[in-house]
Amino acid sequence: MSTATTPQDTPPAPRPGGEPAPGGGEPPRPDGGEPARQDGGAPAPGDAGDPAQRDGRHARRFGLPVATALVMGNIIGGGIFLLPASVAPYGTISLVAFGVLTLGALALALVFGRLARRHPRTGGPYVYAREAFGDFAGFLAAWSYWITTWVSNAALAVAAVGYLDVLVPLHGSTPATIAAALALQWLPALANLAGTRYVGAVQLVATVLKFVPLLLVAVGGLFFLDGDNLGPFLAEGDSALGAVSASAAILLFSYLGVESAAVSAGEVRDARRNVGRATVLGTLGAALIYLLGTLSVFGTVAHDRLVGSGAPFSDAVNAMVGGSWGGTAIACMALVSMVGALNGWTLLSAQTPYAAARDGLFPRAFARRRRGVPTVGVAVTVVLASLLTVYNYTAGTQRVFEVLVLVTTFTATVPYLLSTAAQIHFLLSGRPERVDRGRLVRDMVLALAAFAFSLWLAAGSGYAAVYQGVLFLFAGVLVYACMSARRNRATT
């Protein structure tokens, strides 16, 4: 189907102050030009009209299945293949931490769904923060989210190389390792540059290829559960609260990406309905995979062996069916998982700067789109991630790289906190067009729970990450000052 919007998919054009235009249509501009765009800005340079209409063969809007796959694919990257071993030392009480995190992630997902229903535009947290608190808050949301995406892409590529080495031995060669990591980043970037039609296709195929074998392990492992393998419920010497908090600190990273559909709302068909549905369905699907997979591995691999395992899913497959082919199979699954996550995160990395650039809060080059994709944003993001990857391998700064990955957890929580605060602002504003009176209490409880969950995410990233992340945010203040001055000059 073409990306040209149908009447029921077209959101009301924004009026001064943010209210939708009566009747849901788009009023003509006073100068007789094009009506206001869905994402609230004028056509960007190199973006004559709607790129989706300009090249419908390559730019297509996502339906509910692809939007759900985007959420699930971005939440579940390669971490699932290591998580059971990472939390095993704390005992099976870590499953309780998983449950608590799932409830928090679902609260956040429902809040994003409500916000996307009110503002179904590309940019997600940036749009919500700017609408509620003004340009500076919107810029901080866009800036911090952008940092999160390109540093996470570098981390995913480095992790994927470890699994690729099982399939294609690189023999410890630094040049070969760097080339492999760069290839794993640039292939998804090229798929993005080819157009949203191909992004959606790659994401759907990668998600299917990833989750079919994972479900086989997660569900099949339930038939091989052995209570003797589970180990203690609570590790010796730990309090229950301390064990839940410690294991949660590791598991916190596993739910980043819940906002994926909201960030790409402008590319989702019937965004007012489908973004919320995709966010909740994707989060529930990811939670199911996490919980079943972890439980299956706990029950099939002896606890003392699992604690020191470097490939827990591989060990689980070997225990279930015997033989030693599990390592190769799991390496294939992990590689597909990470490439799919890279594909989705590459798209997200360009969407938020695109929305901010259209409002004059990012350099105008980021507002250029072709075939439905912000090409400059994709290119800049993959270049920055590539440079960070090369730096990691050549400078021997593994510890610094790990700190930067933790920084992404903190920087991701900044848009979460601003988005949930925006929802609370809208609910307390008393403006009838913004508040659904019948759902006010429920929406407020969800927003407060999501805000608390976001604070927990920030705290779980650690003191060093918070310190480094704040420095990243302060660097963005200088960029905002320059962009704000440029806007002021343009209007005087």
Short mmCIF file of C-alpha atoms in Angstrom, two decimals:
data_model
loop_
_atom_site.label_atom_id
_atom_site.label_comp_id
_atom_site.label_asym_id
_atom_site.label_seq_id
_atom_site.Cartn_x
_atom_site.Cartn_y
_atom_site.Cartn_z
CA MET A 1 0.00 0.00 0.00
CA SER A 2 1.23 3.49 -0.77
CA THR A 3 2.30 5.79 2.01
CA ALA A 4 -0.21 8.40 0.93
CA THR A 5 -2.45 8.89 3.94
CA THR A 6 -6.10 8.01 3.88
CA PRO A 7 -8.64 10.32 5.47
CA GLN A 8 -8.95 8.21 8.58
CA ASP A 9 -5.15 8.07 8.98
CA THR A 10 -4.59 11.80 8.67
CA PRO A 11 -4.34 13.47 12.07
CA PRO A 12 -5.80 16.91 12.67
CA ALA A 13 -3.49 19.73 11.70
CA PRO A 14 -2.04 21.56 14.69
CA ARG A 15 -3.50 24.95 15.56
CA PRO A 16 -1.63 27.65 17.46
CA GLY A 17 -1.21 26.36 20.99
CA GLY A 18 -1.28 22.73 19.94
CA GLU A 19 -5.05 22.05 19.66
CA PRO A 20 -6.26 20.07 16.69
CA ALA A 21 -8.21 21.85 14.05
CA PRO A 22 -11.98 21.37 14.28
CA GLY A 23 -13.33 18.62 12.10
CA GLY A 24 -9.98 16.82 11.82
CA GLY A 25 -9.03 18.34 8.45
CA GLU A 26 -6.02 20.38 7.44
CA PRO A 27 -6.86 24.03 6.81
CA PRO A 28 -5.19 25.69 3.85
CA ARG A 29 -2.32 28.03 4.54
CA PRO A 30 -3.02 31.75 4.27
CA ASP A 31 -0.46 32.05 1.50
CA GLY A 32 -2.23 29.40 -0.58
CA GLY A 33 0.68 26.99 -0.27
CA GLU A 34 0.72 23.41 0.97
CA PRO A 35 -1.23 22.59 4.13
CA ALA A 36 0.64 21.91 7.33
CA ARG A 37 2.54 18.64 7.34
CA GLN A 38 1.57 15.82 9.68
CA ASP A 39 4.68 16.29 11.78
CA GLY A 40 4.03 19.95 12.17
CA GLY A 41 6.78 21.49 10.05
CA ALA A 42 7.27 22.97 6.63
CA PRO A 43 8.70 20.80 3.89
CA ALA A 44 12.35 20.20 4.55
CA PRO A 45 15.17 20.88 2.14
CA GLY A 46 15.33 18.22 -0.46
CA ASP A 47 11.93 16.97 0.65
CA ALA A 48 9.48 18.26 -1.91
CA GLY A 49 6.12 17.58 -0.40
CA ASP A 50 5.59 14.22 1.23
CA PRO A 51 8.43 11.90 0.27
CA ALA A 52 6.06 9.00 0.64
CA GLN A 53 3.91 10.40 -2.14
CA ARG A 54 6.95 11.40 -4.17
CA ASP A 55 8.34 7.85 -4.29
CA GLY A 56 5.69 5.41 -3.13
CA ARG A 57 7.65 2.42 -4.37
CA HIS A 58 10.28 2.80 -1.65
CA ALA A 59 8.52 4.72 1.15
CA ARG A 60 5.67 2.85 2.78
CA ARG A 61 3.98 3.27 6.10
CA PHE A 62 4.23 0.47 8.64
CA GLY A 63 1.15 -1.48 9.62
CA LEU A 64 0.55 -3.00 13.05
CA PRO A 65 2.62 -6.19 12.43
CA VAL A 66 5.76 -4.31 11.34
CA ALA A 67 5.37 -1.70 14.10
CA THR A 68 5.08 -4.50 16.66
CA ALA A 69 8.13 -6.21 15.15
CA LEU A 70 10.03 -2.92 15.41
CA VAL A 71 9.28 -2.70 19.14
CA MET A 72 10.10 -6.34 19.84
CA GLY A 73 13.20 -6.32 17.66
CA ASN A 74 14.59 -3.22 19.36
CA ILE A 75 13.84 -4.39 22.88
CA ILE A 76 15.36 -7.82 22.29
CA GLY A 77 18.81 -7.46 20.81
CA GLY A 78 21.60 -9.81 21.82
CA GLY A 79 21.28 -9.42 25.57
CA ILE A 80 18.87 -12.31 25.93
CA PHE A 81 21.65 -14.74 25.03
CA LEU A 82 23.70 -13.65 28.06
CA LEU A 83 21.08 -12.60 30.63
CA PRO A 84 20.44 -16.00 32.28
CA ALA A 85 24.12 -16.41 33.16
CA SER A 86 24.39 -12.79 34.28
CA VAL A 87 21.61 -13.05 36.87
CA ALA A 88 22.16 -16.68 37.90
CA PRO A 89 24.49 -15.75 40.82
CA TYR A 90 21.57 -14.00 42.54
CA GLY A 91 19.37 -17.11 42.43
CA THR A 92 15.97 -17.68 40.89
CA ILE A 93 14.72 -14.62 42.77
CA SER A 94 15.99 -12.75 39.71
CA LEU A 95 12.80 -13.89 38.00
CA VAL A 96 10.95 -11.69 40.48
CA ALA A 97 13.06 -8.75 39.31
CA PHE A 98 12.06 -9.63 35.75
CA GLY A 99 8.41 -9.48 36.76
CA VAL A 100 8.79 -6.08 38.42
CA LEU A 101 10.63 -4.69 35.40
CA THR A 102 7.96 -6.05 33.08
CA LEU A 103 5.24 -4.21 35.00
CA GLY A 104 7.24 -0.97 34.80
CA ALA A 105 7.89 -1.42 31.09
CA LEU A 106 4.20 -2.07 30.44
CA ALA A 107 3.27 1.10 32.32
CA LEU A 108 5.74 3.01 30.16
CA ALA A 109 4.36 1.34 27.02
CA LEU A 110 0.79 2.32 27.90
CA VAL A 111 1.87 5.92 28.54
CA PHE A 112 3.59 6.08 25.15
CA GLY A 113 0.44 4.69 23.57
CA ARG A 114 -1.69 7.42 25.13
CA LEU A 115 0.80 10.13 24.15
CA ALA A 116 1.00 8.84 20.57
CA ARG A 117 -2.79 8.93 20.35
CA ARG A 118 -2.67 12.61 21.26
CA HIS A 119 0.38 13.46 19.11
CA PRO A 120 0.83 10.82 16.33
CA ARG A 121 3.94 12.42 14.84
CA THR A 122 7.48 11.29 14.14
CA GLY A 123 9.81 12.05 17.04
CA GLY A 124 8.01 10.43 19.96
CA PRO A 125 9.50 11.70 23.26
CA TYR A 126 10.82 14.83 21.52
CA VAL A 127 7.32 15.77 20.34
CA TYR A 128 5.76 15.16 23.76
CA ALA A 129 8.41 17.06 25.72
CA ARG A 130 8.36 20.04 23.37
CA GLU A 131 4.56 20.21 23.35
CA ALA A 132 4.41 20.18 27.16
CA PHE A 133 7.51 22.13 28.22
CA GLY A 134 8.82 24.05 25.22
CA ASP A 135 11.79 23.97 22.88
CA PHE A 136 14.56 23.37 25.40
CA ALA A 137 12.94 20.29 26.92
CA GLY A 138 12.20 18.99 23.43
CA PHE A 139 15.82 19.50 22.42
CA LEU A 140 17.11 17.65 25.52
CA ALA A 141 14.83 14.71 24.69
CA ALA A 142 16.03 14.62 21.08
CA TRP A 143 19.69 15.11 21.98
CA SER A 144 19.82 12.44 24.70
CA TYR A 145 17.87 9.95 22.59
CA TRP A 146 20.18 10.48 19.64
CA ILE A 147 23.23 9.80 21.83
CA THR A 148 21.57 6.62 23.06
CA THR A 149 20.96 5.29 19.57
CA TRP A 150 24.36 5.70 17.98
CA VAL A 151 26.35 4.51 21.00
CA SER A 152 24.01 1.52 21.31
CA ASN A 153 24.60 0.72 17.64
CA ALA A 154 28.34 0.57 18.26
CA ALA A 155 27.79 -1.71 21.25
CA LEU A 156 25.52 -4.04 19.28
CA ALA A 157 28.03 -4.32 16.46
CA VAL A 158 30.90 -5.15 18.84
CA ALA A 159 28.78 -7.79 20.59
CA ALA A 160 27.66 -9.27 17.25
CA VAL A 161 31.28 -9.78 16.19
CA GLY A 162 31.72 -12.19 19.10
CA TYR A 163 28.98 -14.44 17.69
CA LEU A 164 30.21 -14.00 14.13
CA ASP A 165 33.59 -15.30 15.26
CA VAL A 166 31.93 -18.65 16.03
CA LEU A 167 30.68 -18.92 12.45
CA VAL A 168 33.58 -17.27 10.61
CA PRO A 169 36.73 -17.45 12.75
CA LEU A 170 38.52 -14.13 12.67
CA HIS A 171 41.58 -15.58 14.46
CA GLY A 172 41.97 -12.52 16.67
CA SER A 173 42.90 -10.28 13.75
CA THR A 174 42.19 -6.66 14.67
CA PRO A 175 41.72 -5.48 11.05
CA ALA A 176 39.36 -8.38 10.29
CA THR A 177 37.42 -7.75 13.50
CA ILE A 178 37.05 -4.04 12.73
CA ALA A 179 35.95 -4.81 9.17
CA ALA A 180 33.33 -7.26 10.43
CA ALA A 181 31.99 -4.79 13.01
CA LEU A 182 31.76 -2.02 10.42
CA ALA A 183 30.01 -4.32 7.94
CA LEU A 184 27.43 -5.25 10.59
CA GLN A 185 26.68 -1.55 11.06
CA TRP A 186 26.67 -0.45 7.44
CA LEU A 187 24.48 -3.23 6.02
CA PRO A 188 21.44 -2.16 8.13
CA ALA A 189 22.26 1.47 7.33
CA LEU A 190 22.14 0.71 3.60
CA ALA A 191 18.80 -1.06 4.08
CA ASN A 192 17.51 2.10 5.76
CA LEU A 193 18.83 4.35 3.00
CA ALA A 194 16.97 2.17 0.47
CA GLY A 195 13.66 3.32 1.96
CA THR A 196 11.15 2.55 4.70
CA ARG A 197 9.69 -0.20 2.53
CA TYR A 198 12.92 -2.16 2.89
CA VAL A 199 13.39 -1.24 6.56
CA GLY A 200 10.02 -2.79 7.36
CA ALA A 201 10.74 -5.89 5.29
CA VAL A 202 14.15 -6.46 6.92
CA GLN A 203 12.70 -5.88 10.39
CA LEU A 204 9.83 -8.32 9.88
CA VAL A 205 12.06 -11.05 8.44
CA ALA A 206 14.70 -10.57 11.16
CA THR A 207 12.07 -10.69 13.89
CA VAL A 208 10.55 -13.91 12.56
CA LEU A 209 13.95 -15.57 12.12
CA LYS A 210 14.92 -14.47 15.61
CA PHE A 211 11.83 -15.40 17.58
CA VAL A 212 10.97 -18.76 16.01
CA PRO A 213 14.14 -20.47 17.32
CA LEU A 214 14.03 -18.51 20.58
CA LEU A 215 10.48 -19.67 21.21
CA LEU A 216 11.53 -23.23 20.44
CA VAL A 217 14.20 -23.00 23.14
CA ALA A 218 12.00 -21.09 25.58
CA VAL A 219 8.96 -23.37 25.22
CA GLY A 220 10.81 -26.60 24.45
CA GLY A 221 13.01 -26.12 27.49
CA LEU A 222 9.95 -26.25 29.74
CA PHE A 223 9.66 -29.98 28.94
CA PHE A 224 13.22 -30.61 30.13
CA LEU A 225 13.04 -28.68 33.41
CA ASP A 226 14.88 -30.30 36.29
CA GLY A 227 14.29 -28.81 39.72
CA ASP A 228 17.80 -29.77 40.79
CA ASN A 229 19.24 -27.39 38.19
CA LEU A 230 17.43 -24.32 39.47
CA GLY A 231 19.79 -23.72 42.36
CA PRO A 232 18.88 -21.64 45.40
CA PHE A 233 16.00 -19.19 45.31
CA LEU A 234 18.18 -16.62 47.07
CA ALA A 235 21.97 -16.56 46.98
CA GLU A 236 23.60 -17.05 50.36
CA GLY A 237 24.35 -13.84 52.23
CA ASP A 238 21.96 -11.65 50.22
CA SER A 239 18.74 -10.06 51.38
CA ALA A 240 15.69 -10.51 49.18
CA LEU A 241 15.47 -6.78 48.45
CA GLY A 242 19.20 -6.55 47.77
CA ALA A 243 19.12 -9.51 45.37
CA VAL A 244 16.14 -8.12 43.46
CA SER A 245 17.78 -4.69 43.18
CA ALA A 246 21.16 -6.12 42.14
CA SER A 247 19.72 -8.42 39.47
CA ALA A 248 17.40 -5.64 38.31
CA ALA A 249 20.43 -3.40 37.75
CA ILE A 250 21.63 -5.93 35.15
CA LEU A 251 18.20 -6.53 33.65
CA LEU A 252 17.32 -2.83 33.38
CA PHE A 253 19.00 -2.57 29.98
CA SER A 254 16.79 -5.30 28.54
CA TYR A 255 13.69 -3.12 28.11
CA LEU A 256 15.25 -0.16 26.33
CA GLY A 257 13.41 0.27 23.03
CA VAL A 258 9.85 0.27 24.36
CA GLU A 259 9.38 3.69 22.74
CA SER A 260 10.29 2.50 19.22
CA ALA A 261 6.84 2.72 17.64
CA ALA A 262 6.19 6.14 19.20
CA VAL A 263 9.46 7.54 17.79
CA SER A 264 8.45 6.36 14.29
CA ALA A 265 4.77 7.30 14.66
CA GLY A 266 4.88 9.40 11.49
CA GLU A 267 5.71 6.26 9.51
CA VAL A 268 3.00 4.10 11.16
CA ARG A 269 -0.33 3.69 9.43
CA ASP A 270 -3.27 4.86 11.59
CA ALA A 271 -0.77 5.92 14.26
CA ARG A 272 -3.40 7.01 16.79
CA ARG A 273 -4.47 3.38 17.21
CA ASN A 274 -1.53 1.30 16.04
CA VAL A 275 1.32 2.93 17.98
CA GLY A 276 -0.26 2.13 21.33
CA ARG A 277 -1.19 -1.38 20.26
CA ALA A 278 2.24 -2.11 18.79
CA THR A 279 4.00 -0.76 21.89
CA VAL A 280 1.99 -2.92 24.29
CA LEU A 281 2.05 -6.03 22.09
CA GLY A 282 5.78 -5.67 21.42
CA THR A 283 6.57 -5.21 25.12
CA LEU A 284 4.42 -8.19 26.12
CA GLY A 285 6.03 -10.33 23.44
CA ALA A 286 9.53 -9.37 24.56
CA ALA A 287 8.63 -10.00 28.22
CA LEU A 288 7.28 -13.45 27.36
CA ILE A 289 10.47 -14.37 25.52
CA TYR A 290 12.64 -13.07 28.37
CA LEU A 291 10.78 -14.86 31.15
CA LEU A 292 10.29 -18.21 29.38
CA GLY A 293 13.82 -18.20 27.99
CA THR A 294 15.43 -17.44 31.33
CA LEU A 295 13.29 -20.02 33.15
CA SER A 296 14.10 -22.69 30.55
CA VAL A 297 17.82 -22.07 30.80
CA PHE A 298 17.66 -22.05 34.61
CA GLY A 299 15.92 -25.43 34.55
CA THR A 300 18.05 -27.19 31.94
CA VAL A 301 21.58 -26.07 32.87
CA ALA A 302 23.05 -26.93 36.27
CA HIS A 303 23.30 -23.81 38.42
CA ASP A 304 27.03 -24.08 39.16
CA ARG A 305 27.74 -24.43 35.45
CA LEU A 306 25.34 -21.66 34.44
CA VAL A 307 27.03 -19.12 36.72
CA GLY A 308 30.25 -19.39 34.69
CA SER A 309 28.68 -19.95 31.26
CA GLY A 310 29.57 -17.70 28.37
CA ALA A 311 26.80 -19.10 26.16
CA PRO A 312 23.89 -20.18 28.38
CA PHE A 313 21.41 -20.78 25.55
CA SER A 314 23.95 -22.95 23.77
CA ASP A 315 24.41 -24.97 26.96
CA ALA A 316 20.64 -25.30 27.30
CA VAL A 317 20.28 -26.65 23.74
CA ASN A 318 23.09 -29.14 24.33
CA ALA A 319 21.38 -30.31 27.52
CA MET A 320 18.04 -30.69 25.74
CA VAL A 321 19.11 -32.59 22.61
CA GLY A 322 22.70 -33.60 23.23
CA GLY A 323 25.64 -32.99 20.95
CA SER A 324 27.71 -29.86 20.52
CA TRP A 325 25.94 -28.13 17.64
CA GLY A 326 24.13 -25.75 19.97
CA GLY A 327 26.93 -23.18 19.91
CA THR A 328 26.70 -22.73 16.15
CA ALA A 329 22.90 -22.59 16.17
CA ILE A 330 22.79 -20.01 18.96
CA ALA A 331 25.49 -17.95 17.26
CA CYS A 332 23.29 -17.78 14.15
CA MET A 333 20.29 -16.73 16.23
CA ALA A 334 22.26 -14.10 18.12
CA LEU A 335 23.65 -12.68 14.89
CA VAL A 336 20.20 -12.43 13.32
CA SER A 337 18.89 -10.87 16.52
CA MET A 338 21.55 -8.18 16.59
CA VAL A 339 21.32 -7.35 12.88
CA GLY A 340 17.57 -6.94 13.29
CA ALA A 341 18.11 -4.70 16.30
CA LEU A 342 20.70 -2.66 14.38
CA ASN A 343 18.23 -2.26 11.52
CA GLY A 344 15.54 -0.91 13.83
CA TRP A 345 17.82 1.28 15.93
CA THR A 346 19.35 2.82 12.80
CA LEU A 347 15.89 3.99 11.74
CA LEU A 348 15.15 5.37 15.21
CA SER A 349 18.52 7.13 15.34
CA ALA A 350 17.46 9.37 12.45
CA GLN A 351 13.79 9.95 13.29
CA THR A 352 14.16 12.10 16.42
CA PRO A 353 16.83 14.44 14.95
CA TYR A 354 14.63 14.70 11.83
CA ALA A 355 11.66 15.90 13.88
CA ALA A 356 13.83 18.35 15.84
CA ALA A 357 15.48 19.67 12.67
CA ARG A 358 12.11 20.48 11.14
CA ASP A 359 11.45 22.70 14.14
CA GLY A 360 14.85 24.39 13.89
CA LEU A 361 16.31 22.66 16.97
CA PHE A 362 18.80 20.47 15.06
CA PRO A 363 20.88 21.38 11.99
CA ARG A 364 18.65 21.59 8.91
CA ALA A 365 20.60 18.85 7.15
CA PHE A 366 18.95 16.31 9.47
CA ALA A 367 15.55 17.27 8.02
CA ARG A 368 16.37 15.92 4.56
CA ARG A 369 14.44 12.79 3.64
CA ARG A 370 14.52 10.48 0.68
CA ARG A 371 12.28 7.47 0.14
CA GLY A 372 10.70 8.14 3.53
CA VAL A 373 14.03 7.98 5.43
CA PRO A 374 16.00 10.89 6.99
CA THR A 375 19.14 10.07 5.02
CA VAL A 376 21.51 12.56 6.68
CA GLY A 377 20.52 11.33 10.13
CA VAL A 378 21.17 7.72 9.13
CA ALA A 379 24.54 8.59 7.56
CA VAL A 380 25.78 10.72 10.47
CA THR A 381 24.68 8.13 13.00
CA VAL A 382 26.42 5.21 11.30
CA VAL A 383 29.60 7.27 10.84
CA LEU A 384 29.70 8.21 14.55
CA ALA A 385 29.01 4.62 15.60
CA SER A 386 31.73 3.41 13.22
CA LEU A 387 34.28 5.85 14.62
CA LEU A 388 33.46 4.76 18.17
CA THR A 389 33.83 1.12 17.15
CA VAL A 390 37.24 1.70 15.54
CA TYR A 391 38.35 3.67 18.61
CA ASN A 392 37.28 0.81 20.86
CA TYR A 393 39.31 -1.78 18.98
CA THR A 394 42.43 0.27 18.28
CA ALA A 395 42.85 2.16 21.57
CA GLY A 396 42.18 -0.81 23.82
CA THR A 397 39.57 1.14 25.77
CA GLN A 398 37.19 -1.67 26.61
CA ARG A 399 36.46 -0.22 30.05
CA VAL A 400 35.73 3.23 28.61
CA PHE A 401 33.49 1.62 26.02
CA GLU A 402 31.55 -0.23 28.72
CA VAL A 403 31.05 3.04 30.60
CA LEU A 404 29.69 4.63 27.43
CA VAL A 405 27.25 1.76 27.02
CA LEU A 406 26.04 2.36 30.57
CA VAL A 407 25.71 6.04 29.69
CA THR A 408 23.19 5.06 27.03
CA THR A 409 20.98 3.62 29.76
CA PHE A 410 21.00 6.97 31.53
CA THR A 411 20.54 9.03 28.38
CA ALA A 412 17.61 6.80 27.35
CA THR A 413 15.85 7.56 30.63
CA VAL A 414 15.92 11.32 29.99
CA PRO A 415 13.33 11.10 27.18
CA TYR A 416 11.37 8.59 29.29
CA LEU A 417 11.23 10.97 32.25
CA LEU A 418 10.30 13.93 30.06
CA SER A 419 7.60 11.93 28.26
CA THR A 420 5.97 10.66 31.44
CA ALA A 421 6.20 14.15 32.95
CA ALA A 422 4.52 15.50 29.81
CA GLN A 423 1.67 13.02 30.25
CA ILE A 424 1.25 14.12 33.88
CA HIS A 425 1.29 17.74 32.69
CA PHE A 426 -1.44 17.07 30.13
CA LEU A 427 -3.56 15.22 32.67
CA LEU A 428 -3.26 18.00 35.26
CA SER A 429 -3.68 20.84 32.80
CA GLY A 430 -7.45 20.71 33.10
CA ARG A 431 -7.90 21.30 29.37
CA PRO A 432 -10.87 19.17 28.31
CA GLU A 433 -9.51 18.50 24.83
CA ARG A 434 -6.41 16.93 26.37
CA VAL A 435 -7.92 14.93 29.23
CA ASP A 436 -10.14 11.87 28.94
CA ARG A 437 -12.16 12.36 32.12
CA GLY A 438 -13.34 8.76 32.24
CA ARG A 439 -9.74 7.49 32.25
CA LEU A 440 -8.10 10.27 34.24
CA VAL A 441 -7.36 8.26 37.39
CA ARG A 442 -6.09 5.24 35.48
CA ASP A 443 -3.91 7.35 33.19
CA MET A 444 -2.46 9.25 36.16
CA VAL A 445 -1.56 6.05 38.02
CA LEU A 446 0.12 4.67 34.89
CA ALA A 447 2.02 7.91 34.31
CA LEU A 448 3.29 8.01 37.92
CA ALA A 449 4.31 4.35 37.75
CA ALA A 450 6.15 4.95 34.45
CA PHE A 451 7.88 8.00 35.93
CA ALA A 452 9.05 5.95 38.95
CA PHE A 453 10.21 3.18 36.62
CA SER A 454 12.24 5.68 34.59
CA LEU A 455 13.89 7.00 37.77
CA TRP A 456 14.79 3.42 38.66
CA LEU A 457 16.34 2.97 35.24
CA ALA A 458 18.47 6.08 35.78
CA ALA A 459 19.60 4.95 39.23
CA GLY A 460 20.39 1.45 37.98
CA SER A 461 22.81 2.78 35.39
CA GLY A 462 25.26 3.65 38.18
CA TYR A 463 26.97 6.76 39.49
CA ALA A 464 29.68 6.85 36.82
CA ALA A 465 27.15 6.56 34.01
CA VAL A 466 24.97 9.31 35.47
CA TYR A 467 28.02 11.55 35.82
CA GLN A 468 29.16 10.92 32.25
CA GLY A 469 25.61 11.21 30.93
CA VAL A 470 25.10 14.61 32.51
CA LEU A 471 28.26 15.80 30.77
CA PHE A 472 26.82 14.60 27.46
CA LEU A 473 23.64 16.56 28.17
CA PHE A 474 25.60 19.70 29.05
CA ALA A 475 27.48 19.44 25.75
CA GLY A 476 24.08 19.51 24.07
CA VAL A 477 23.27 22.81 25.79
CA LEU A 478 25.95 24.48 23.65
CA VAL A 479 24.38 23.03 20.49
CA TYR A 480 20.98 24.30 21.60
CA ALA A 481 22.40 27.77 22.23
CA CYS A 482 23.76 27.94 18.68
CA MET A 483 20.54 26.64 17.11
CA SER A 484 18.39 28.96 19.22
CA ALA A 485 20.48 31.97 18.21
CA ARG A 486 20.17 30.98 14.56
CA ARG A 487 16.38 30.75 14.86
CA ASN A 488 16.20 34.15 16.50
CA ARG A 489 18.25 35.72 13.71
CA ALA A 490 15.98 34.13 11.11
CA THR A 491 12.85 35.63 12.68
CA THR A 492 14.21 39.17 13.13
#
